[in-house]
GROMACS .gro file of C-alpha atoms in nm:
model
  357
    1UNK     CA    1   8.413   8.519  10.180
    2UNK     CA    2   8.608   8.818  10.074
    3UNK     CA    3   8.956   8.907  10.093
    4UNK     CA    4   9.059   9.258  10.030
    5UNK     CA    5   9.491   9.325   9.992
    6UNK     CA    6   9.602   9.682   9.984
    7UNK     CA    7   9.785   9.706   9.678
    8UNK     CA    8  10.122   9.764   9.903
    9UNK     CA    9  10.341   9.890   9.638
   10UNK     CA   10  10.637   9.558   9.556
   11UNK     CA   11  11.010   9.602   9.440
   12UNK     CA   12  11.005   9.300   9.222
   13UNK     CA   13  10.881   9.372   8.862
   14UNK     CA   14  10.803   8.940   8.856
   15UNK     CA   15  10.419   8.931   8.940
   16UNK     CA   16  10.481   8.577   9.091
   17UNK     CA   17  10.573   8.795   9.391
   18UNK     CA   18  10.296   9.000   9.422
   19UNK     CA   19  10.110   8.968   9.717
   20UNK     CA   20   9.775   8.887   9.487
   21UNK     CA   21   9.918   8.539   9.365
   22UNK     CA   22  10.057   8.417   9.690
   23UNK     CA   23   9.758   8.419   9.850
   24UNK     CA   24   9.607   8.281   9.515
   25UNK     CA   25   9.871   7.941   9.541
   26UNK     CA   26   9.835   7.990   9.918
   27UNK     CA   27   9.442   7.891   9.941
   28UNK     CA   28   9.461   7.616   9.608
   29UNK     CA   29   9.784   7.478   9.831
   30UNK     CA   30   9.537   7.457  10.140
   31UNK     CA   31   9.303   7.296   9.931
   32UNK     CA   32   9.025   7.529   9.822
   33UNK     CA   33   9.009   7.444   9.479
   34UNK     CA   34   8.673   7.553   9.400
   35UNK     CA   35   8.597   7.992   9.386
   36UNK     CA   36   8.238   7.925   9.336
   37UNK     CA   37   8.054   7.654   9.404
   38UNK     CA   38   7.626   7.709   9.378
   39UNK     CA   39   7.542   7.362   9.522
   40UNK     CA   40   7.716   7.442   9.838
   41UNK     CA   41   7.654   7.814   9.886
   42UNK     CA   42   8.034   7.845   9.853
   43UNK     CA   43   8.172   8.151   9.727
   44UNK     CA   44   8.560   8.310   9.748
   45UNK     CA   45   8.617   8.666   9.605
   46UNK     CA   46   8.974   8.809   9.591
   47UNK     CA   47   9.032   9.142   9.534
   48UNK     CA   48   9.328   9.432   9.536
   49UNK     CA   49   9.327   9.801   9.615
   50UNK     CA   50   9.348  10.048   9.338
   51UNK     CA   51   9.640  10.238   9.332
   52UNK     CA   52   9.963  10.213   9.467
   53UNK     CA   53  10.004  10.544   9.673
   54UNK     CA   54   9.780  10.620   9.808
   55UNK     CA   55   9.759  10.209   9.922
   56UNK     CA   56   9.531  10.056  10.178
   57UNK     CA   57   9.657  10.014  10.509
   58UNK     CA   58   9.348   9.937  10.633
   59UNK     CA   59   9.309   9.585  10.812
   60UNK     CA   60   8.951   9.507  10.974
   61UNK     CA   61   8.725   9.210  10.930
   62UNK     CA   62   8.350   9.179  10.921
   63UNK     CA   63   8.153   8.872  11.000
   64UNK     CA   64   7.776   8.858  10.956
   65UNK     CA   65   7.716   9.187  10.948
   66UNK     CA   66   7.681   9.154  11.324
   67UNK     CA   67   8.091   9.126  11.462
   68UNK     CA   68   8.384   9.333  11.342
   69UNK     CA   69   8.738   9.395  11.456
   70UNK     CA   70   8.968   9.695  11.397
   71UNK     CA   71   9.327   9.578  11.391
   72UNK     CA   72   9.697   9.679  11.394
   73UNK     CA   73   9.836   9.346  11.276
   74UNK     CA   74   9.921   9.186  10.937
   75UNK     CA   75   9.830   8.859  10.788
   76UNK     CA   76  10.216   8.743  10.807
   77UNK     CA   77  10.434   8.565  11.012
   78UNK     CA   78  10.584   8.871  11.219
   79UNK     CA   79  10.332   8.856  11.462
   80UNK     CA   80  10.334   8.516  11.477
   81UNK     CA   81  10.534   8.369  11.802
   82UNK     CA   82  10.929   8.341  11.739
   83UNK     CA   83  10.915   7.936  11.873
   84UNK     CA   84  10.597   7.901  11.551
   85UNK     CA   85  10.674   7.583  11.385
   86UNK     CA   86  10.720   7.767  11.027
   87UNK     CA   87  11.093   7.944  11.191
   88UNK     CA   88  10.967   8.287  11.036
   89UNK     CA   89  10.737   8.426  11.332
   90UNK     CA   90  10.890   8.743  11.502
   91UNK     CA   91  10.679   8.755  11.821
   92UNK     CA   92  10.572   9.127  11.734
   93UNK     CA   93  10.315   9.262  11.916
   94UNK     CA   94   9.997   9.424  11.821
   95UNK     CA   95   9.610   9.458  11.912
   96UNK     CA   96   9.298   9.442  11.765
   97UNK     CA   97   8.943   9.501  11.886
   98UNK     CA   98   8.622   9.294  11.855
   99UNK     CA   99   8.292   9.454  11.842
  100UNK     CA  100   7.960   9.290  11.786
  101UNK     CA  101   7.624   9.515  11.739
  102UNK     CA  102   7.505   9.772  11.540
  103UNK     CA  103   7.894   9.946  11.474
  104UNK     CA  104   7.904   9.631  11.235
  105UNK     CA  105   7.726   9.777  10.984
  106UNK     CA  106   7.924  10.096  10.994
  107UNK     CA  107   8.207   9.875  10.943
  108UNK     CA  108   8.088   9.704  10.669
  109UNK     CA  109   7.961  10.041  10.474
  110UNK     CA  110   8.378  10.137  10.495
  111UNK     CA  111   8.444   9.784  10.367
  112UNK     CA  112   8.254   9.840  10.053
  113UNK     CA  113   8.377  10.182   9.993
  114UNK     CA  114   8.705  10.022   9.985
  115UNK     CA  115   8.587   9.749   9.784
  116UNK     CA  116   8.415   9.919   9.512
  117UNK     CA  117   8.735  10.079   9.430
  118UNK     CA  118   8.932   9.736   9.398
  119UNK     CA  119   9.021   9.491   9.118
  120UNK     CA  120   8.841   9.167   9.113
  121UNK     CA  121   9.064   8.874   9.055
  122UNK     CA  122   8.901   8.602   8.803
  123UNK     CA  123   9.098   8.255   8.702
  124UNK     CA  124   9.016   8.053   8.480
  125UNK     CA  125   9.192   7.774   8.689
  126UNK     CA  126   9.404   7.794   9.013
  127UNK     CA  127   9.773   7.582   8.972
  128UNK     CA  128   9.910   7.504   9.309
  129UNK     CA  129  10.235   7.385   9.198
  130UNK     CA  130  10.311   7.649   8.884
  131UNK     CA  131  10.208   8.023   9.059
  132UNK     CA  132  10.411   8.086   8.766
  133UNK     CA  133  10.069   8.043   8.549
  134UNK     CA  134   9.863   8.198   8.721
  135UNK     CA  135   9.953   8.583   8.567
  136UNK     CA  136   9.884   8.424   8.250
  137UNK     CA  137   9.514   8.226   8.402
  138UNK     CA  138   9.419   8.544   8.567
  139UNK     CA  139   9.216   8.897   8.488
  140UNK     CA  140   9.100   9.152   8.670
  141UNK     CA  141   8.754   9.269   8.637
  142UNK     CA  142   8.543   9.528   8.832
  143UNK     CA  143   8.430   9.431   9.181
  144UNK     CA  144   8.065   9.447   9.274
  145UNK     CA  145   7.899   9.561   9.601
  146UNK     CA  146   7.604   9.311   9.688
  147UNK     CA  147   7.524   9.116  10.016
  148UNK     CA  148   7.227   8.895  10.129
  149UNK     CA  149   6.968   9.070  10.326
  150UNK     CA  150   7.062   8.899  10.648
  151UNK     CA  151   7.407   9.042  10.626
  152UNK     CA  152   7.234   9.383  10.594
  153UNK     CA  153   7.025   9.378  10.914
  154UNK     CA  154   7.136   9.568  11.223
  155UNK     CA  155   7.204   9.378  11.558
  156UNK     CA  156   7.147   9.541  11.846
  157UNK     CA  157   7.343   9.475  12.218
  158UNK     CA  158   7.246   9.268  12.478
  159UNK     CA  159   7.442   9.561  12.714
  160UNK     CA  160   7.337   9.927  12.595
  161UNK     CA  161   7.572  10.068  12.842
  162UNK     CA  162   7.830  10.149  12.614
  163UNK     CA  163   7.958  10.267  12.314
  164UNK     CA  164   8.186  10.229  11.967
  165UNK     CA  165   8.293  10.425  11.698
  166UNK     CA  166   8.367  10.329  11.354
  167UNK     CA  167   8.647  10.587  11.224
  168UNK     CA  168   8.701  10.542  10.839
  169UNK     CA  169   9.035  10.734  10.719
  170UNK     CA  170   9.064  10.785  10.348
  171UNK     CA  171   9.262  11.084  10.170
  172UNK     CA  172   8.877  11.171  10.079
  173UNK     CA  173   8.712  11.105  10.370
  174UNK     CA  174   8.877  11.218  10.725
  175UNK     CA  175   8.635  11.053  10.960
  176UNK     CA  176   8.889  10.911  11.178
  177UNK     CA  177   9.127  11.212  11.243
  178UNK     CA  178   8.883  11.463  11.339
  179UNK     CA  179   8.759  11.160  11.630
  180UNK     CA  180   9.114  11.092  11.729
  181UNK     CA  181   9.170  11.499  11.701
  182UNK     CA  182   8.867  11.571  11.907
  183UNK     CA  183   8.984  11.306  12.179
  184UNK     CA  184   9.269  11.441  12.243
  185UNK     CA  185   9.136  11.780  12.300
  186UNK     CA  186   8.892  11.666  12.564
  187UNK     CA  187   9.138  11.521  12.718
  188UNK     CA  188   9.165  11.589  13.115
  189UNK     CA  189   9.364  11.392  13.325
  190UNK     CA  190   9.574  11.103  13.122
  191UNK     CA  191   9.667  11.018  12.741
  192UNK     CA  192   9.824  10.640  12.702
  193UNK     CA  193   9.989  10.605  12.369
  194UNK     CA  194  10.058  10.239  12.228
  195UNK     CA  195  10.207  10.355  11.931
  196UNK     CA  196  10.453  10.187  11.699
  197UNK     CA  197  10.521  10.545  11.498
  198UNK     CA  198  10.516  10.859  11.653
  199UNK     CA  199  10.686  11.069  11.411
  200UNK     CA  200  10.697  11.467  11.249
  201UNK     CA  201  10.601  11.561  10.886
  202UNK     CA  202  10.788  11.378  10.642
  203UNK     CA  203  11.068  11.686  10.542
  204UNK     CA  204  11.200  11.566  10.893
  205UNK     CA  205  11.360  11.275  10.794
  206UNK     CA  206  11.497  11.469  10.499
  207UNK     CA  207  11.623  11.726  10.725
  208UNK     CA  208  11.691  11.567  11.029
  209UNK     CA  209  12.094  11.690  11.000
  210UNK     CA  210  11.968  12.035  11.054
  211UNK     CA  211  11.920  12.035  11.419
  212UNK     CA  212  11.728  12.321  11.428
  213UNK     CA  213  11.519  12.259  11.115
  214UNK     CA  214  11.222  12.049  11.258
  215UNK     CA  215  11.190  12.261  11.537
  216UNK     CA  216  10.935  12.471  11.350
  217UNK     CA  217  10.590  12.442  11.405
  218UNK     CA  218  10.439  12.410  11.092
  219UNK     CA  219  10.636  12.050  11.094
  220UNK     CA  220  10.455  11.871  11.394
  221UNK     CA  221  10.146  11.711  11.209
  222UNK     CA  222   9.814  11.784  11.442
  223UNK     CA  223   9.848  11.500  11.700
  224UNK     CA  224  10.153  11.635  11.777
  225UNK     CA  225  10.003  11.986  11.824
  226UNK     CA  226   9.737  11.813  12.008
  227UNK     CA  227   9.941  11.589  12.246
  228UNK     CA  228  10.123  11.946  12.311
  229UNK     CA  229   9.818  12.151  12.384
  230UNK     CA  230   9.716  11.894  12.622
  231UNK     CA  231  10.010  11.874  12.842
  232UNK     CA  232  10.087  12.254  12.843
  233UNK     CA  233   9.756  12.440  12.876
  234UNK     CA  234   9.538  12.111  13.031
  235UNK     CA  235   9.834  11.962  13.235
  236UNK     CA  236   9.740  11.606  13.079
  237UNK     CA  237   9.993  11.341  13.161
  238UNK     CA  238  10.110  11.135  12.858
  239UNK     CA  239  10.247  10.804  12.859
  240UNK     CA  240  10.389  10.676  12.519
  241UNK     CA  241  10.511  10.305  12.467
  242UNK     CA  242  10.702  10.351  12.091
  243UNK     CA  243  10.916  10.166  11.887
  244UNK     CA  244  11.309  10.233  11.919
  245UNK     CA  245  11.455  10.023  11.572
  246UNK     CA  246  11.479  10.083  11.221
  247UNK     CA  247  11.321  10.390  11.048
  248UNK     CA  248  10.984  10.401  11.294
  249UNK     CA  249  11.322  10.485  11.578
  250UNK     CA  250  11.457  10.700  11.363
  251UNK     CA  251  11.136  10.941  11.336
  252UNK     CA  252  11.032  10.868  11.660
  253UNK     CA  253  11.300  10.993  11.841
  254UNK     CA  254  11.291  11.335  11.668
  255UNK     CA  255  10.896  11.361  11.768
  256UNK     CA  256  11.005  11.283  12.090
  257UNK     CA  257  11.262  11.543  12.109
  258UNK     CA  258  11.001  11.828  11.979
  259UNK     CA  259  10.822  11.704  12.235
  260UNK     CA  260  11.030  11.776  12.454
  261UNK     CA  261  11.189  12.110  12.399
  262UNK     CA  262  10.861  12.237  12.354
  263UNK     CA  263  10.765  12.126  12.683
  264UNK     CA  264  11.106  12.245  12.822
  265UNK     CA  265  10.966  12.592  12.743
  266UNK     CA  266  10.662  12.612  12.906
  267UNK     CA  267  10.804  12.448  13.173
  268UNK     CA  268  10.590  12.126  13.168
  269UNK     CA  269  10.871  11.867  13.126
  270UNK     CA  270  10.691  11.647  13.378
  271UNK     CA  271  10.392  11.611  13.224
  272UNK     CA  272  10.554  11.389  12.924
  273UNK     CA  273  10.695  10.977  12.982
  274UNK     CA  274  10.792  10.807  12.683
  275UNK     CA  275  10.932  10.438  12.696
  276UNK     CA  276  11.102  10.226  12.435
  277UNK     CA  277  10.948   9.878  12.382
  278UNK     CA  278  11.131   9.587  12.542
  279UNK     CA  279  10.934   9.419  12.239
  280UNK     CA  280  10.962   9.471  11.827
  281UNK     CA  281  10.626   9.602  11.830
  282UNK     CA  282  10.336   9.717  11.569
  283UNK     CA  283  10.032   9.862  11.787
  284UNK     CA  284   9.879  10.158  11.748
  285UNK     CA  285   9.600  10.228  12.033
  286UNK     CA  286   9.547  10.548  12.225
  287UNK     CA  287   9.362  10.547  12.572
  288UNK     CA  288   9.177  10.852  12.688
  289UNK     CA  289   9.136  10.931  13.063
  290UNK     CA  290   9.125  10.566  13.115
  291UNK     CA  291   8.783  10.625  12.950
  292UNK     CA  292   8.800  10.628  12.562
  293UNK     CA  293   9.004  10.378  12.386
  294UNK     CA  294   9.114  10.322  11.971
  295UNK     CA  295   9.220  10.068  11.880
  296UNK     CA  296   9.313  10.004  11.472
  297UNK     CA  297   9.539  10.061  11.199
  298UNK     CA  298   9.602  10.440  11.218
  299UNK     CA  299   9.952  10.529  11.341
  300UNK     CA  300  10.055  10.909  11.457
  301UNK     CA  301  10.261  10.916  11.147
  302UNK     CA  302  10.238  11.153  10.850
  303UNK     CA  303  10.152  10.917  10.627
  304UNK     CA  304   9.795  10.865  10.804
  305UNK     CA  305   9.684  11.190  10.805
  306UNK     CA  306   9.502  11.423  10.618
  307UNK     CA  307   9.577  11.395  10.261
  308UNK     CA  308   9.749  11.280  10.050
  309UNK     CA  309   9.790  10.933  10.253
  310UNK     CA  310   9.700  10.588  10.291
  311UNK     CA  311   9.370  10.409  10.368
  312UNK     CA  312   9.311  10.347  10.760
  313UNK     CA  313   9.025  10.182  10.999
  314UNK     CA  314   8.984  10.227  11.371
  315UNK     CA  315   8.743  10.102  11.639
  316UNK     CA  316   8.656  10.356  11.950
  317UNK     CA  317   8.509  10.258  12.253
  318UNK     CA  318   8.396  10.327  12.615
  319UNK     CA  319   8.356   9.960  12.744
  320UNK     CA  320   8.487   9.931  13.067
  321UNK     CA  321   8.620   9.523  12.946
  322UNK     CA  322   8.819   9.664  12.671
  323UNK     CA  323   8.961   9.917  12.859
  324UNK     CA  324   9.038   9.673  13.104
  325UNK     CA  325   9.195   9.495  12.924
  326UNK     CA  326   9.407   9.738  12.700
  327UNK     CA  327   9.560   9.870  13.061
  328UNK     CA  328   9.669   9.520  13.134
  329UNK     CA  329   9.845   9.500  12.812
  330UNK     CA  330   9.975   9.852  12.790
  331UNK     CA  331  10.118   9.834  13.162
  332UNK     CA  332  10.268   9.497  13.113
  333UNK     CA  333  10.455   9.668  12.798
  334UNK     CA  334  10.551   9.964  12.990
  335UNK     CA  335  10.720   9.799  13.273
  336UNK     CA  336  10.959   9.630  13.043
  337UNK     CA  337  10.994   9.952  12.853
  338UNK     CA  338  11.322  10.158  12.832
  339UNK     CA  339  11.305  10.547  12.926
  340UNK     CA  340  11.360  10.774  12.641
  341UNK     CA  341  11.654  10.972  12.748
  342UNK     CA  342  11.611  11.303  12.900
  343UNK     CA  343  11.786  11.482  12.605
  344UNK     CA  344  11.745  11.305  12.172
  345UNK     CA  345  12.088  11.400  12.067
  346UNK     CA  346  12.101  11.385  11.675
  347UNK     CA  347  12.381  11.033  11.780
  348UNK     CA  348  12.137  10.898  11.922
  349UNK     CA  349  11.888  10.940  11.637
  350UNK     CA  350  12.127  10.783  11.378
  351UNK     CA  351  12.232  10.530  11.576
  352UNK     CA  352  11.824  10.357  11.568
  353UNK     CA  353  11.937  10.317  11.197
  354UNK     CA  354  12.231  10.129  11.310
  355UNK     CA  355  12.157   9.936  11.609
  356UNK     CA  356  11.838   9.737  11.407
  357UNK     CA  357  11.811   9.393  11.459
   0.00000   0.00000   0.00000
C-alpha cells in the first residue's frame, strides 16, 4: 500500500498539523502498528509531494495494476454526508470514475512519476497518543519506484467496445489539456459542464473592480476560448452546473459574465445555460455530445492549466454505462440548480464573498 499527499501548502508553522502526521497518528490510532512486516507480505509506504507550489492536486487510486479511478473528491469529511456520525461531514458532492483494463497501467506510469518526485516518510516508531513525537521519530528519505511483476502486467477487457483515456497534467507535462482542449473543439451538438470552478486568469480577481478590465481576451484561459468558439462558430449548446459561494462564486461569476457579453455580440446568447448548485459542490466532469465524458481532478480554473500550476489526473471515456450514469447525476443536479442571472453585475459578484455559508 501506498499513500501519496500533495504537499498542500499549511498556515500553521507546528508540524503536528501537517497533513503528513495526521494520517501518521490516524493509521497507528486505527491500529496498524506495523509499516513492514516480511512474514505477512505487509507493507505501508507514506509519502509527500515535493514542493509546495506547484502542489499535487492530483487524487486517483490504482489497485492491481488492473482497476483505477480518477476522482474529484478529498480524503476528508466534506464529502462525507452532513447526518455522518463524526458531526463534521458537509454532504458535498463530487464524482469519480472506475476503470479496469489496460488504462490501469497508464495510470499507474503517472502515479510513479508523481512518486519519484516525493519524500518518503521513515519512523523509527509510530506514537498514537503523542503525534507530538513523531517530527522528532520521523525522516524523510528518497522514494523508490519498484512493483511486483504481477502489478506490471496489462489486463485486457472482457467488452472491447469502448474506450478510456488517461490524461496526466503536470506544469511539465500537458497531456490532459490538449485532450480536454481537443474535445471541446470537436464538439457538435452539446457540452455539459459539472464544474465546481469556472473562472478567468488569475489578474481577474485582482482586477475585478475594473469592470471593463477582464473583458480582454488575452484574460479568458483556453477553455474559455474554447467553450466560446464552440457556441459562436459551431452553435454548441452548453450547460454548466457551477458553484455560487465563497471565492470559486466569486470567479465564477465573472467567467460567466465574459461568457456572456461575448456571446451577446455575436448574437448567440441562447446557446449558453449556466445554473448555480442547489448543493456545496466539488465536481469537475465535462460531457461531450453525450458521447465523451472526463471525469477527475482538473477544474477550468487557472491554476490547472498550462504552467506554472498544480499536479492534475483525469479519466476519459466513451462507455455508454458511465455516460449513463453521469447524465443521471448531472440532470438530477441541474433541476435543483439556480439560473445564473441574465446580466453578472459587479453586486452581485461581491456579494458570493458575502453570502458564504
Amino acid at each position: 500500500v501506498r499513500i501519496m499527499l500533495g504537499n498542500l501548502p499549511e498556515l500553521s508553522v507546528f508540524s503536528i498539523t501537517n497533513q503528513m502526521y495526521h494520517v501518521l497518528h490516524d493509521l497507528n490510532s486505527s491500529g496498524v502498528d506495523s509499516y513492514h512486516d516480511e512474514e505477512l507480505g505487509w507493507n505501508l509506504e507514506i509519502a509527500n509531494y515535493k514542493g509546495l507550489w506547484p502542489h499535487a492536486h492530483s487524487k486517483f487510486i490504482v489497485v492491481d495494476g488492473k482497476t483505477a479511478a480518477a476522482a474529484g473528491f478529498n480524503y476528508s469529511y466534506l464529502h462525507l454526508p452532513k447526518d455522518h456520525p463524526s458531526g463534521q461531514g458537509l454532504g458535498m458532492t463530487d464524482m469519480a470514475v472506475q476503470m479496469t483494463g489496460p488504462i490501469a497501467q497508464s495510470v499507474l506510469a503517472a502515479y510513479d512519476d508523481l512518486w519519484a518526485n516525493a519524500d518518503l516518510f521513515d519512523c523509527l516508531a509510530y506514537p498514537a497518543d503523542f503525534p507530538i513525537l513523531l517530527s522528532a521519530l520521523c525522516r524523510t528519505i528518497e522514494t523508490e519506484v519498484t512493483h511486483v511483476p504481477e502489478v506490471l502486467r496489462f489486463y485486457p477487457l472482457e467488452d472491447e467496445g469502448h474506450s478510456a483515456f488517461a490524461l496526466h497534467h503536470t506544469p511539465a507535462h500537458l497531456e490532459s489539456d490538449a485532450a480536454l482542449l481537443a474535445a471541446l473543439g470537436a464538439a457538435e451538438e452539446s457540452i455539459d459542464l459539472f464544474e465546481v470552478n469556472f473562472s478567468l486568469d488569475t489578474v481577474c480577481v485582482v482586477f475585478a473592480v475594473l469592470s471593463d478590465f477582464c473583458d480582454q481576451d488575452k484574460f479568458a484561459p483556453p477553455y474559455m476560448q474554447a467553450l466560446l468558439e464552440a457556441m459562436v462558430e459551431r452553435d454548441v449548446r452548453v450547460r454548466a452546473v457551477v458553484e455560487p459561494s465563497a471565492m470559486n462564486g466569486f470567479e465564477n461569476r465573472m467567467g460567466i459574465r465574459w461568457l456572456q457579453d461575448n456571446l451577446a455580440k455575436a448574437g448567440k446568447e441562447h446557446n449558453l445555460e449556466v445554473k448555480f448548485s442547489a448543493n456545496k459542490m466539488h465536481d469537475k466532469a465535462m460531457l461531450i455530445d453525450e458521447e465523451w465524458l472526463s471525469v477527475g481532478s482538473q477544474n477550468f480554473h487557472w491554476s490547472a492549466w498550462d504552467t506554472p500550476s498544480l499536479t492534475e489526473y483525469n479519466i476519459a471515456t466513451d462507455d455508454p454505462l458511465a455516460i449513463a450514469e453521469f447524465l443521471i447525476e448531472y440532470n438530477h443536479w441541474w433541476e435543483l440548480g439556480t439560473p445564473a442571472p441574465e446580466a453578472m453585475l459587479k453586486e452581485d459578484i461581491f456579494s458570493a464573498l458575502q453570502n458564504d455559508s
